[in-house]
PDB file of C-alpha atoms in Angstrom:
ATOM      1  CA  GLY A   1     -74.735  54.696  13.122  1.00 63.00           C
ATOM      2  CA  GLU A   2     -73.775  55.626   9.521  1.00 74.00           C
ATOM      3  CA  ILE A   3     -70.453  54.861   7.822  1.00 74.00           C
ATOM      4  CA  PHE A   4     -68.455  57.663   6.697  1.00 71.00           C
ATOM      5  CA  THR A   5     -65.320  58.064   4.445  1.00 72.00           C
ATOM      6  CA  ALA A   6     -62.679  60.620   4.792  1.00 67.00           C
ATOM      7  CA  ALA A   7     -60.599  61.090   1.603  1.00 68.00           C
ATOM      8  CA  GLU A   8     -57.066  62.525   1.156  1.00 69.00           C
ATOM      9  CA  VAL A   9     -56.420  62.731   4.846  1.00 62.00           C
ATOM     10  CA  PRO A  10     -52.642  63.318   5.241  1.00 63.00           C
ATOM     11  CA  ILE A  11     -50.706  60.264   6.732  1.00 58.00           C
ATOM     12  CA  GLY A  12     -47.503  60.349   8.146  1.00 60.00           C
ATOM     13  CA  THR A  13     -46.625  58.914  11.543  1.00 60.00           C
ATOM     14  CA  GLY A  14     -49.342  60.490  13.530  1.00 72.00           C
ATOM     15  CA  THR A  15     -52.927  60.571  14.742  1.00 78.00           C
ATOM     16  CA  ILE A  16     -56.182  60.739  12.916  1.00 81.00           C
ATOM     17  CA  THR A  17     -59.160  62.082  14.857  1.00 82.00           C
ATOM     18  CA  ALA A  18     -62.764  61.925  13.800  1.00 83.00           C
ATOM     19  CA  THR A  19     -64.939  64.109  15.836  1.00 86.00           C
ATOM     20  CA  ALA A  20     -68.836  64.090  15.527  1.00 87.00           C
ATOM     21  CA  THR A  21     -71.303  66.637  16.961  1.00 89.00           C
ATOM     22  CA  ASP A  22     -75.021  65.864  17.448  1.00 89.00           C
ATOM     23  CA  ALA A  23     -77.815  68.326  17.073  1.00 91.00           C
ATOM     24  CA  ALA A  24     -77.964  68.634  21.035  1.00 94.00           C
ATOM     25  CA  GLY A  25     -74.250  69.619  20.991  1.00 92.00           C
ATOM     26  CA  ASN A  26     -72.959  66.373  22.290  1.00 93.00           C
ATOM     27  CA  THR A  27     -69.518  65.604  20.820  1.00 93.00           C
ATOM     28  CA  GLY A  28     -68.031  61.956  20.254  1.00 91.00           C
ATOM     29  CA  GLN A  29     -64.546  61.263  19.252  1.00 90.00           C
ATOM     30  CA  ALA A  30     -62.484  58.527  17.896  1.00 87.00           C
ATOM     31  CA  VAL A  31     -58.736  58.458  17.424  1.00 87.00           C
ATOM     32  CA  VAL A  32     -56.617  56.312  15.401  1.00 84.00           C
ATOM     33  CA  HIS A  33     -52.834  56.115  15.237  1.00 79.00           C
ATOM     34  CA  VAL A  34     -51.281  55.367  12.047  1.00 79.00           C
ATOM     35  CA  ARG A  35     -47.910  55.177  10.153  1.00 76.00           C
ATOM     36  CA  LYS A  36     -47.547  55.216   6.569  1.00 78.00           C
ATOM     37  CA  ASP A  37     -44.528  53.168   5.376  1.00 82.00           C
ATOM     38  CA  THR A  38     -43.560  52.953   1.715  1.00 86.00           C
ATOM     39  CA  THR A  39     -39.699  52.394   2.191  1.00 90.00           C
ATOM     40  CA  ALA A  40     -38.399  48.679   1.735  1.00 94.00           C
ATOM     41  CA  PRO A  41     -36.289  47.205   4.314  1.00 96.00           C
ATOM     42  CA  GLN A  42     -32.497  47.403   3.646  1.00 97.00           C
ATOM     43  CA  LEU A  43     -30.633  44.022   4.154  1.00 98.00           C
ATOM     44  CA  THR A  44     -26.975  43.209   4.135  1.00 98.00           C
ATOM     45  CA  ILE A  45     -25.379  39.752   4.560  1.00 98.00           C
ATOM     46  CA  THR A  46     -22.330  40.185   6.839  1.00 98.00           C
ATOM     47  CA  SER A  47     -21.369  36.546   7.316  1.00 98.00           C
ATOM     48  CA  PRO A  48     -20.255  34.534   5.399  1.00 98.00           C
ATOM     49  CA  ALA A  49     -17.989  36.348   3.339  1.00 98.00           C
ATOM     50  CA  ALA A  50     -18.285  36.215  -0.588  1.00 97.00           C
ATOM     51  CA  ASP A  51     -16.447  33.332  -1.849  1.00 97.00           C
ATOM     52  CA  ALA A  52     -16.032  31.639   1.482  1.00 97.00           C
ATOM     53  CA  TYR A  53     -15.794  27.931   1.897  1.00 96.00           C
ATOM     54  CA  LEU A  54     -18.354  26.445   4.284  1.00 96.00           C
ATOM     55  CA  ARG A  55     -18.676  23.088   5.845  1.00 94.00           C
ATOM     56  CA  GLY A  56     -22.064  21.685   4.928  1.00 92.00           C
ATOM     57  CA  PRO A  57     -24.731  20.339   5.125  1.00 94.00           C
ATOM     58  CA  SER A  58     -25.980  23.203   7.516  1.00 95.00           C
ATOM     59  CA  ILE A  59     -24.639  26.797   7.225  1.00 97.00           C
ATOM     60  CA  GLU A  60     -25.209  29.846   9.217  1.00 98.00           C
ATOM     61  CA  VAL A  61     -25.836  33.258   7.667  1.00 98.00           C
ATOM     62  CA  GLN A  62     -25.934  36.528   9.573  1.00 98.00           C
ATOM     63  CA  GLY A  63     -26.666  40.125   8.471  1.00 98.00           C
ATOM     64  CA  THR A  64     -28.430  43.374   9.209  1.00 97.00           C
ATOM     65  CA  VAL A  65     -31.860  44.678   8.508  1.00 97.00           C
ATOM     66  CA  THR A  66     -32.795  48.407   8.445  1.00 95.00           C
ATOM     67  CA  ASP A  67     -36.363  49.231   8.590  1.00 93.00           C
ATOM     68  CA  GLU A  68     -38.258  51.910  10.725  1.00 85.00           C
ATOM     69  CA  GLY A  69     -40.982  49.325  11.900  1.00 81.00           C
ATOM     70  CA  GLY A  70     -39.138  46.194  11.831  1.00 85.00           C
ATOM     71  CA  ALA A  71     -39.063  43.430   9.401  1.00 93.00           C
ATOM     72  CA  THR A  72     -38.989  39.538   9.200  1.00 94.00           C
ATOM     73  CA  VAL A  73     -35.985  38.158   7.285  1.00 97.00           C
ATOM     74  CA  PHE A  74     -35.920  35.265   5.084  1.00 97.00           C
ATOM     75  CA  VAL A  75     -32.672  33.892   3.612  1.00 98.00           C
ATOM     76  CA  ASN A  76     -33.196  31.660   0.417  1.00 98.00           C
ATOM     77  CA  GLY A  77     -36.673  31.292   1.413  1.00 96.00           C
ATOM     78  CA  GLU A  78     -35.810  30.108   4.929  1.00 96.00           C
ATOM     79  CA  GLN A  79     -36.966  32.251   7.952  1.00 96.00           C
ATOM     80  CA  GLU A  80     -34.584  33.639  10.168  1.00 96.00           C
ATOM     81  CA  ASP A  81     -33.936  31.912  13.573  1.00 96.00           C
ATOM     82  CA  ASN A  82     -35.636  34.388  15.865  1.00 93.00           C
ATOM     83  CA  PRO A  83     -37.993  36.823  13.871  1.00 90.00           C
ATOM     84  CA  ALA A  84     -38.396  40.046  15.640  1.00 88.00           C
ATOM     85  CA  SER A  85     -40.234  43.377  14.732  1.00 83.00           C
ATOM     86  CA  THR A  86     -37.309  45.500  16.256  1.00 88.00           C
ATOM     87  CA  PRO A  87     -36.210  48.340  14.036  1.00 89.00           C
ATOM     88  CA  ASN A  88     -32.533  48.280  12.683  1.00 92.00           C
ATOM     89  CA  ARG A  89     -31.270  44.960  14.066  1.00 95.00           C
ATOM     90  CA  THR A  90     -29.127  42.109  13.200  1.00 96.00           C
ATOM     91  CA  PHE A  91     -30.424  38.502  11.887  1.00 97.00           C
ATOM     92  CA  THR A  92     -29.259  34.911  12.040  1.00 97.00           C
ATOM     93  CA  ALA A  93     -30.459  32.011   9.852  1.00 98.00           C
ATOM     94  CA  HIS A  94     -29.538  28.531   9.396  1.00 97.00           C
ATOM     95  CA  LEU A  95     -29.921  26.685   6.205  1.00 96.00           C
ATOM     96  CA  SER A  96     -29.594  23.327   4.631  1.00 95.00           C
ATOM     97  CA  ALA A  97     -27.228  23.501   1.751  1.00 95.00           C
ATOM     98  CA  VAL A  98     -25.916  20.800  -0.764  1.00 95.00           C
ATOM     99  CA  ASP A  99     -22.243  20.752  -1.629  1.00 95.00           C
ATOM    100  CA  GLY A 100     -21.248  23.279  -4.553  1.00 95.00           C
ATOM    101  CA  LEU A 101     -21.683  26.831  -5.185  1.00 97.00           C
ATOM    102  CA  LEU A 102     -24.615  28.716  -3.374  1.00 97.00           C
ATOM    103  CA  GLU A 103     -25.944  32.033  -3.959  1.00 98.00           C
ATOM    104  CA  LEU A 104     -27.333  33.556  -0.542  1.00 98.00           C
ATOM    105  CA  VAL A 105     -30.029  36.272  -0.639  1.00 98.00           C
ATOM    106  CA  ALA A 106     -31.742  37.770   2.313  1.00 98.00           C
ATOM    107  CA  GLU A 107     -35.230  39.213   1.880  1.00 98.00           C
ATOM    108  CA  GLY A 108     -37.079  41.400   4.384  1.00 96.00           C
ATOM    109  CA  ILE A 109     -40.905  42.039   4.613  1.00 95.00           C
ATOM    110  CA  ASP A 110     -42.068  44.822   6.780  1.00 93.00           C
ATOM    111  CA  GLU A 111     -45.374  45.437   8.476  1.00 89.00           C
ATOM    112  CA  ALA A 112     -46.647  47.398   5.425  1.00 90.00           C
ATOM    113  CA  GLY A 113     -45.637  44.498   3.086  1.00 93.00           C
ATOM    114  CA  ASN A 114     -42.600  46.319   1.424  1.00 95.00           C
ATOM    115  CA  HIS A 115     -40.024  43.969   0.325  1.00 96.00           C
ATOM    116  CA  GLY A 116     -36.272  44.465   0.302  1.00 97.00           C
ATOM    117  CA  THR A 117     -33.678  42.205  -0.808  1.00 98.00           C
ATOM    118  CA  SER A 118     -29.692  42.121  -0.112  1.00 98.00           C
ATOM    119  CA  ALA A 119     -27.118  41.862  -2.618  1.00 98.00           C
ATOM    120  CA  PRO A 120     -26.343  38.185  -3.381  1.00 98.00           C
ATOM    121  CA  VAL A 121     -23.391  36.541  -1.789  1.00 98.00           C
ATOM    122  CA  SER A 122     -21.860  33.387  -3.303  1.00 98.00           C
ATOM    123  CA  VAL A 123     -20.189  30.777  -1.238  1.00 98.00           C
ATOM    124  CA  HIS A 124     -18.842  27.243  -1.561  1.00 97.00           C
ATOM    125  CA  VAL A 125     -20.330  24.381   0.522  1.00 97.00           C
ATOM    126  CA  ASP A 126     -18.219  21.400   1.066  1.00 95.00           C
ATOM    127  CA  SER A 127     -19.345  18.488   3.532  1.00 94.00           C
ATOM    128  CA  GLN A 128     -16.945  16.012   2.267  1.00 93.00           C
ATOM    129  CA  PRO A 129     -13.406  15.537   3.759  1.00 93.00           C
ATOM    130  CA  PRO A 130     -10.467  15.381   1.511  1.00 93.00           C
ATOM    131  CA  GLN A 131      -9.635  11.963  -0.176  1.00 93.00           C
ATOM    132  CA  VAL A 132      -6.067  11.098   0.661  1.00 91.00           C
ATOM    133  CA  VAL A 133      -4.437   7.806  -0.995  1.00 92.00           C
ATOM    134  CA  VAL A 134      -0.843   7.121   0.144  1.00 90.00           C
ATOM    135  CA  GLN A 135       0.929   5.072  -2.654  1.00 92.00           C
ATOM    136  CA  VAL A 136       4.489   5.039  -1.319  1.00 91.00           C
ATOM    137  CA  PRO A 137       5.457   3.448   1.093  1.00 90.00           C
ATOM    138  CA  GLU A 138       3.131   0.330   1.128  1.00 87.00           C
ATOM    139  CA  ALA A 139       1.660  -0.565   4.306  1.00 82.00           C
ATOM    140  CA  GLY A 140       3.789  -2.861   6.463  1.00 83.00           C
ATOM    141  CA  LEU A 141       7.186  -1.412   5.041  1.00 85.00           C
ATOM    142  CA  VAL A 142      10.219  -2.573   7.147  1.00 87.00           C
ATOM    143  CA  THR A 143      13.123   0.119   7.022  1.00 86.00           C
ATOM    144  CA  ARG A 144      16.436   0.909   8.521  1.00 86.00           C
ATOM    145  CA  ALA A 145      16.165   4.611   7.279  1.00 87.00           C
ATOM    146  CA  ASP A 146      15.433   7.668   9.573  1.00 85.00           C
ATOM    147  CA  THR A 147      13.348   9.347   7.003  1.00 87.00           C
ATOM    148  CA  LEU A 148      10.675   7.942   4.803  1.00 87.00           C
ATOM    149  CA  LEU A 149       9.525   9.167   1.428  1.00 89.00           C
ATOM    150  CA  ILE A 150       5.683   9.670   1.197  1.00 90.00           C
ATOM    151  CA  GLN A 151       4.047   9.823  -2.088  1.00 92.00           C
ATOM    152  CA  GLY A 152       0.317   9.867  -2.758  1.00 92.00           C
ATOM    153  CA  ASP A 153      -2.622  11.804  -4.106  1.00 94.00           C
ATOM    154  CA  ILE A 154      -5.176  14.179  -2.652  1.00 93.00           C
ATOM    155  CA  GLN A 155      -8.463  15.283  -3.991  1.00 94.00           C
ATOM    156  CA  ASP A 156     -11.028  17.702  -2.531  1.00 93.00           C
ATOM    157  CA  ALA A 157     -13.544  20.404  -3.652  1.00 90.00           C
ATOM    158  CA  SER A 158     -12.012  23.144  -1.511  1.00 91.00           C
ATOM    159  CA  PRO A 159      -8.539  24.588  -1.266  1.00 91.00           C
ATOM    160  CA  MET A 160      -6.741  22.462   1.350  1.00 92.00           C
ATOM    161  CA  THR A 161      -3.543  22.167   3.331  1.00 90.00           C
ATOM    162  CA  LEU A 162      -1.418  18.954   3.929  1.00 87.00           C
ATOM    163  CA  SER A 163       0.814  18.159   6.887  1.00 85.00           C
ATOM    164  CA  VAL A 164       2.928  15.031   6.922  1.00 82.00           C
ATOM    165  CA  GLY A 165       4.226  13.492  10.032  1.00 76.00           C
ATOM    166  CA  GLY A 166       3.258  16.778  12.246  1.00 78.00           C
ATOM    167  CA  ALA A 167       5.232  19.262   9.913  1.00 81.00           C
ATOM    168  CA  ALA A 168       3.612  22.589   9.353  1.00 86.00           C
ATOM    169  CA  PRO A 169       0.834  22.435   6.999  1.00 88.00           C
ATOM    170  CA  ARG A 170       1.140  23.623   3.397  1.00 89.00           C
ATOM    171  CA  SER A 171      -1.292  24.658   0.687  1.00 91.00           C
ATOM    172  CA  MET A 172      -2.207  22.011  -1.790  1.00 89.00           C
ATOM    173  CA  SER A 173      -4.173  21.651  -4.895  1.00 90.00           C
ATOM    174  CA  ASN A 174      -5.770  18.352  -6.218  1.00 93.00           C
ATOM    175  CA  GLY A 175      -3.360  15.875  -7.498  1.00 93.00           C
ATOM    176  CA  PRO A 176      -0.205  14.196  -6.443  1.00 94.00           C
ATOM    177  CA  PHE A 177       2.019  14.882  -3.503  1.00 91.00           C
ATOM    178  CA  GLU A 178       5.403  14.034  -2.223  1.00 90.00           C
ATOM    179  CA  ASP A 179       7.099  14.775   1.174  1.00 88.00           C
ATOM    180  CA  VAL A 180       9.650  13.160   3.390  1.00 87.00           C
ATOM    181  CA  ALA A 181       8.780  12.185   7.161  1.00 83.00           C
ATOM    182  CA  SER A 182      11.170  11.725   9.841  1.00 83.00           C
ATOM    183  CA  LEU A 183      10.864   8.520  11.901  1.00 80.00           C
ATOM    184  CA  GLY A 184      11.633   8.475  15.622  1.00 75.00           C
ATOM    185  CA  PRO A 185      14.672   6.914  17.045  1.00 77.00           C
ATOM    186  CA  ALA A 186      12.848   4.048  18.657  1.00 75.00           C
ATOM    187  CA  GLU A 187      12.419   0.711  17.042  1.00 78.00           C
ATOM    188  CA  GLY A 188       9.223  -0.829  16.342  1.00 75.00           C
ATOM    189  CA  LEU A 189       6.002   0.126  14.625  1.00 74.00           C
ATOM    190  CA  GLN A 190       5.962   3.869  13.504  1.00 68.00           C
ATOM    191  CA  THR A 191       2.886   5.773  12.230  1.00 70.00           C
ATOM    192  CA  VAL A 192       3.008   8.677  10.182  1.00 70.00           C
ATOM    193  CA  LEU A 193      -0.168  10.940  10.323  1.00 72.00           C
ATOM    194  CA  LEU A 194      -1.232  12.865   7.277  1.00 67.00           C
TER     195      LEU A 194
END
């Protein structure tokens, strides 16, 4: 057996056939199926949305990958949950994330080694609950009133809402708050939930 090289054989998605004939007229054949792929995978992060606030320390990222032969997807270096070589599909990845601004980028690598990346999506990760301090009234207050003035301070890294005594939530910013809570008609210990 000799080794031979065939140069400039056109390759697309198709078949290469090598045929050899010996001096006695016998023919041997080998067939190779090949696919040339120079196109990078196209990736899009579909969830979370840009500027979303997410609860950490673990977040879920979803998206789509478009590639003829299929591609493996990594998000911020972490491999997707269920890699598949299926062309044109969705992906899901779970990442560990620290609090603060986080830029998400998905990268796809196909069978031919072509690399594609998504547009970056920036999100806010917040794993800490809002800090609520009630300054008025003092704990243990005894009152004859049907309503109670509530004053305090609220702090958090994310936009938030505050509901006092079961009232409809309202948007809040970091800083002081003031509200009035209705006390029930019954005498005795009353609890006002914030």
